[in-house]
GROMACS .gro file of C-alpha atoms in nm:
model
  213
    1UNK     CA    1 -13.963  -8.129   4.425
    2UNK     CA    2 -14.096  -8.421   4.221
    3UNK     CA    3 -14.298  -8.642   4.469
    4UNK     CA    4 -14.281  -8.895   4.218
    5UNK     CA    5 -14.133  -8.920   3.863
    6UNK     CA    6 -13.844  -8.790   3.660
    7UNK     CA    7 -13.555  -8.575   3.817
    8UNK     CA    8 -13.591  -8.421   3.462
    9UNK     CA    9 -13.956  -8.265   3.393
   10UNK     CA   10 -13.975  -7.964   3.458
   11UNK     CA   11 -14.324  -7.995   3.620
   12UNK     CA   12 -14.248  -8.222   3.877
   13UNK     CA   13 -14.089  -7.925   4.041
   14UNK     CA   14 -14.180  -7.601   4.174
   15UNK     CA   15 -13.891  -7.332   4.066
   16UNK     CA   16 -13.748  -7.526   3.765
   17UNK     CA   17 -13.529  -7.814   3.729
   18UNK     CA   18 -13.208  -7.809   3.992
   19UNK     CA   19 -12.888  -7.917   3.770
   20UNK     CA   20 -12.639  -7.672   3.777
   21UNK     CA   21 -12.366  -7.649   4.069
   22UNK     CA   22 -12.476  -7.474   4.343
   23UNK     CA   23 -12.881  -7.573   4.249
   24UNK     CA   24 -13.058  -7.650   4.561
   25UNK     CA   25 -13.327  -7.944   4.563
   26UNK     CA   26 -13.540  -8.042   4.889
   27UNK     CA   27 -13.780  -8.298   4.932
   28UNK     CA   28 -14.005  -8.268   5.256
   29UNK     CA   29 -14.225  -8.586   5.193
   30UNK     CA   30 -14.182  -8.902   5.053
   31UNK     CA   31 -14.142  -8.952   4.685
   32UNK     CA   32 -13.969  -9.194   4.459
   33UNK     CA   33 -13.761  -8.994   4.202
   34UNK     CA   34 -13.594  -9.167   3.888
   35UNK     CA   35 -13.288  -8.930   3.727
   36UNK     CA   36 -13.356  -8.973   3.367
   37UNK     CA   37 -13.049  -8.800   3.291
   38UNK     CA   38 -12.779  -8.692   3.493
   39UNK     CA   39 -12.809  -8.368   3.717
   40UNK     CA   40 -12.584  -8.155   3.952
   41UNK     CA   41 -12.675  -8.011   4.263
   42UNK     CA   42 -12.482  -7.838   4.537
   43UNK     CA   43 -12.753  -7.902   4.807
   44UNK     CA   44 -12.958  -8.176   4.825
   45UNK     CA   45 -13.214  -8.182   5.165
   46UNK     CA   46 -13.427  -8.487   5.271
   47UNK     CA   47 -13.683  -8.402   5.541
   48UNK     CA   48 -13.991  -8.658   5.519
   49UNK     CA   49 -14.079  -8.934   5.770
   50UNK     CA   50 -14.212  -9.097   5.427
   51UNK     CA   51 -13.904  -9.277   5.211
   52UNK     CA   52 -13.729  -9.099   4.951
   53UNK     CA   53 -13.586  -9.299   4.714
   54UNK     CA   54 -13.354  -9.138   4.364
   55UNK     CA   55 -13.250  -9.446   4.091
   56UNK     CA   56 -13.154  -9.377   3.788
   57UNK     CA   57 -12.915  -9.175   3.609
   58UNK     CA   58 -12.576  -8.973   3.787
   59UNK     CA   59 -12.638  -8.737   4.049
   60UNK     CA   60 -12.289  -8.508   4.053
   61UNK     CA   61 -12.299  -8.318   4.369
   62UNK     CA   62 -12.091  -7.967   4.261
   63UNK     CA   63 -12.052  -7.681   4.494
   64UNK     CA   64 -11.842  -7.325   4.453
   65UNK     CA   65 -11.840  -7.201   4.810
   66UNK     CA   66 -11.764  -7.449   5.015
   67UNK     CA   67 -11.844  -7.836   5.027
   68UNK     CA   68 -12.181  -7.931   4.851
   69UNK     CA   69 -12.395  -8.042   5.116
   70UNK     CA   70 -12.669  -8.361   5.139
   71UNK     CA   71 -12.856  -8.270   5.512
   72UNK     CA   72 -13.128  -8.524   5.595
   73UNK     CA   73 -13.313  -8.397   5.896
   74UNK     CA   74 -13.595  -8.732   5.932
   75UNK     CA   75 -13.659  -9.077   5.784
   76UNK     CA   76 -13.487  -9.332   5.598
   77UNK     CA   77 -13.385  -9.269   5.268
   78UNK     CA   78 -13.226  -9.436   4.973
   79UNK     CA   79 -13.007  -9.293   4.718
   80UNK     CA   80 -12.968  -9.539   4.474
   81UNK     CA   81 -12.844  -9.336   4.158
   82UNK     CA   82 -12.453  -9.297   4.148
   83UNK     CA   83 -12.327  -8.971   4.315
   84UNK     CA   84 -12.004  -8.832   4.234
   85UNK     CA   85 -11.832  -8.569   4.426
   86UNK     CA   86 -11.708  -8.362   4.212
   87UNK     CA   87 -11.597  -8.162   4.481
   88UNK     CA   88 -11.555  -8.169   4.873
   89UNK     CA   89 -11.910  -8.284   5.031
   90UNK     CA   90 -12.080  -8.274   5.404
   91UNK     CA   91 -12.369  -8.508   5.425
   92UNK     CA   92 -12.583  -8.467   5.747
   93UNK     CA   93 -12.769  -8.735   5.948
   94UNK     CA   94 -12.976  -8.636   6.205
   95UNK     CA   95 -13.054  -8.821   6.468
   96UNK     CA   96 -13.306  -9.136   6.388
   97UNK     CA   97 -13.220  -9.069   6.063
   98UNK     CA   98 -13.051  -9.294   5.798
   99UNK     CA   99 -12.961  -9.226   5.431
  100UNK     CA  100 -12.821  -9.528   5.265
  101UNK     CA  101 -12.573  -9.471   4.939
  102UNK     CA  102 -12.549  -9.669   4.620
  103UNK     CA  103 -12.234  -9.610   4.412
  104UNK     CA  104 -12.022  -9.354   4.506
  105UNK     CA  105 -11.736  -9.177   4.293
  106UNK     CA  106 -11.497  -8.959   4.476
  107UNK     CA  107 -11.271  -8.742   4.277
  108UNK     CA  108 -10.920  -8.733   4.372
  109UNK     CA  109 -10.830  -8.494   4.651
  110UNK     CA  110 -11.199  -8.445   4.768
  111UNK     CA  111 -11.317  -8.487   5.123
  112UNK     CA  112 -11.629  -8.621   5.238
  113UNK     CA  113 -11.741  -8.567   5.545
  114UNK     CA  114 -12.004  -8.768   5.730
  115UNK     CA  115 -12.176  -8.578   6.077
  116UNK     CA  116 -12.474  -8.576   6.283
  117UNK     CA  117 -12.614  -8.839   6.523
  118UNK     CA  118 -12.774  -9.034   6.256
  119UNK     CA  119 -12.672  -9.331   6.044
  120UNK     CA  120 -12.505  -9.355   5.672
  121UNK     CA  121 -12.451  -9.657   5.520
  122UNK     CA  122 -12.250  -9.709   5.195
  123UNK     CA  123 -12.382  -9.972   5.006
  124UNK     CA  124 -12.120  -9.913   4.759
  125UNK     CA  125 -11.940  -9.973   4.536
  126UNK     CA  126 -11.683  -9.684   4.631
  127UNK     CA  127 -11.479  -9.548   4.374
  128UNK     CA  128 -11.204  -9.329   4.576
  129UNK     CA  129 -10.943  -9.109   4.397
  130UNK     CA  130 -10.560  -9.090   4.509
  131UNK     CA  131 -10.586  -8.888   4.837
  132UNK     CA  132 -10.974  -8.878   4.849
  133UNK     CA  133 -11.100  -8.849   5.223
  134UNK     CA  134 -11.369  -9.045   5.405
  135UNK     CA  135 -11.400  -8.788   5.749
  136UNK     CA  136 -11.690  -9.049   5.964
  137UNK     CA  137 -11.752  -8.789   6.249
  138UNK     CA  138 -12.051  -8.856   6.475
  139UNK     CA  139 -12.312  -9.051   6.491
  140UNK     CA  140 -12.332  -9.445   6.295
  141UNK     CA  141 -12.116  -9.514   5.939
  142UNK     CA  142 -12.117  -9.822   5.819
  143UNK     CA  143 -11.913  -9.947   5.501
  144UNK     CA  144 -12.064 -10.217   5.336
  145UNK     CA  145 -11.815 -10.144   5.025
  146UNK     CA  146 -11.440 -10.115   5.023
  147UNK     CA  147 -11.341  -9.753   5.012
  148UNK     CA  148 -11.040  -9.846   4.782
  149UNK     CA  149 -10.662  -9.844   4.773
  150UNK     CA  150 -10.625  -9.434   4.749
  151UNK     CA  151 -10.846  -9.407   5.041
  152UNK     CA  152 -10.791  -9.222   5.357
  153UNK     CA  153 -11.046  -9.290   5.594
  154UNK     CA  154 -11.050  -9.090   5.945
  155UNK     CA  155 -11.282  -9.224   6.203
  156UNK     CA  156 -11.396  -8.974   6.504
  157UNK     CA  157 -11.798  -9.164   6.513
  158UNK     CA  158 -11.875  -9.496   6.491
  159UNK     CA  159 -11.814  -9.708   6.193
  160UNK     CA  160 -11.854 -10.058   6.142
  161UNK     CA  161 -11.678 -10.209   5.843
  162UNK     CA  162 -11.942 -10.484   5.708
  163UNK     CA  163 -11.712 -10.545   5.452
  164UNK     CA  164 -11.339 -10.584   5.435
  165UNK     CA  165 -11.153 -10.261   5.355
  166UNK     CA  166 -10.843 -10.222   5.150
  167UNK     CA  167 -10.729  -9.861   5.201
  168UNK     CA  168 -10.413  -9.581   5.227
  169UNK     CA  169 -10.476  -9.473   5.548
  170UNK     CA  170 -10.662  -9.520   5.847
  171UNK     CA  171 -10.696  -9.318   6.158
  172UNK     CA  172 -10.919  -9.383   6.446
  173UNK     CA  173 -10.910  -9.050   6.714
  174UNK     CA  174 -11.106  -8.867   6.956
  175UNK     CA  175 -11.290  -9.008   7.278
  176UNK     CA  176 -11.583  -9.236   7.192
  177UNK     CA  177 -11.463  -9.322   6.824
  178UNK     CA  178 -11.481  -9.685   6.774
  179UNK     CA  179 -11.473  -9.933   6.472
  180UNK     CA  180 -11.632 -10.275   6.461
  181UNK     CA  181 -11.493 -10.548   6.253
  182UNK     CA  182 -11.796 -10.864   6.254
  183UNK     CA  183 -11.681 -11.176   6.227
  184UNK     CA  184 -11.516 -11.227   5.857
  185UNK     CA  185 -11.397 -10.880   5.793
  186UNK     CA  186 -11.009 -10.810   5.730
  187UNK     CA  187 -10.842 -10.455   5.717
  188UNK     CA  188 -10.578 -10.331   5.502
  189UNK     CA  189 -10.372 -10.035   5.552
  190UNK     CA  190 -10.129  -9.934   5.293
  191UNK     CA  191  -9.983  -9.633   5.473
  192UNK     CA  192  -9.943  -9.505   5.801
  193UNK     CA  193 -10.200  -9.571   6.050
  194UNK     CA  194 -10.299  -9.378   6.364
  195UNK     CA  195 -10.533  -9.455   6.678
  196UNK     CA  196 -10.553  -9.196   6.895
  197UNK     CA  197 -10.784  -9.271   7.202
  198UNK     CA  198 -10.992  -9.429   6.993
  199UNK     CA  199 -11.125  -9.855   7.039
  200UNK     CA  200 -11.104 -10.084   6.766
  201UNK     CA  201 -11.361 -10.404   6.854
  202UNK     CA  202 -11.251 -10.734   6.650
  203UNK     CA  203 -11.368 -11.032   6.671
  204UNK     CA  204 -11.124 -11.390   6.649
  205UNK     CA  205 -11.117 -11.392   6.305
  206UNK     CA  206 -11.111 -11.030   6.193
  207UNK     CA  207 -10.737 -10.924   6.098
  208UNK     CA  208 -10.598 -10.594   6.086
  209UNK     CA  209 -10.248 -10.564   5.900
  210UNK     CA  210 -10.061 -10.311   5.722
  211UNK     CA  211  -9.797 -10.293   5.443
  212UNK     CA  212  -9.603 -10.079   5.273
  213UNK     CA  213  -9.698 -10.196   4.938
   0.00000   0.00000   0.00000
């Protein structure tokens, strides 16, 4: 792993450049990483008290057994260059840890799933395909982007929207899941909606509606 530099020399990394699905990149201190070109990986790990930051060009997350995988086990990291999931993806937060997302593209179909005690944040902006799937199990989520009109987003963590969201579906289930709507945020559900022993905290001037539209 690069501690510094381009995603794309092949010196900044130990066993060759990861970019092919299924290639497996880890960082285990801090480094800040610029993608001069896209790359594909189908694991990505970030284990470093130290910040890890990746700008720069695509980073398509591609995976042929099973969903391609982002596991941060410490810190508080920043991936700033676009990743698009290609296919279905598990990210990992452990706890005390945070990862914060830049733009995200999510191909149609694909699931994402968010677990672990830690915290993501998507900083957006989200770019969902018809019948994509945010899964926000455990720990923190928050949105601070709108996860789109071909959403579905299923909530079994905590999730605060910091943003307003304009989605398919929402569904808010198991004990302890909970979604907070500050002050100015507004939710819109185009399709069915479930809560299922789940809480959803709104202030006076956050609205919830939903239409068929």
């Amino acid at each position: 792993r690069p501690a510094t530099g381009d995603w794309t020399t092949a010196a900044n990394w130990t066993n060759g450049i990861p970019n092919a699905p299924d290639a497996y990149a880890e960082f285990d201190s801090g480094a800040a990483v610029t993608l001069g070109g896209s790359a594909t990986v189908g694991t990505l790990i970030l284990n470093s008290a130290s910040a890890i930051t990746l700008n720069g060009a695509t980073l398509h997350l591609s995976s042929t057994h099973g969903p391609a995988q982002i596991d941060v086990y410490s810190g508080s990291h920043v991936i700033g260059s676009t990743l698009a999931a290609g296919s279905d993806v598990a990210i990992y937060v452990a706890a005390g840890a945070v990862l914060t997302l830049g733009p995200l593209n999510i191909a149609a179909g694909v699931h994402v799933l968010k677990y672990g005690n830690g915290t993501l944040i998507f900083g957006g902006p989200i770019n969902a395909g018809a019948g994509s799937v945010l899964d926000l199990d455990g720990g923190n989520a928050k949105l601070d982007a709108d996860a789109g009109p071909d959403a579905i987003v299923n909530v079994t963590g905590h999730v605060t929207f910091i943003t307003s969201q304009d989605i398919a579906q929402l569904t808010i289930s198991g004990a302890g899941s909970a979604i907070l709507l500050p002050t100015t945020d507004n939710v819109r559900v185009r399709g069915r909606s479930v809560a299922s022993c789940g809480i959803l905290y709104m202030t006076t001037q956050a609205l919830v509606w939903q239409s068929s539209n």
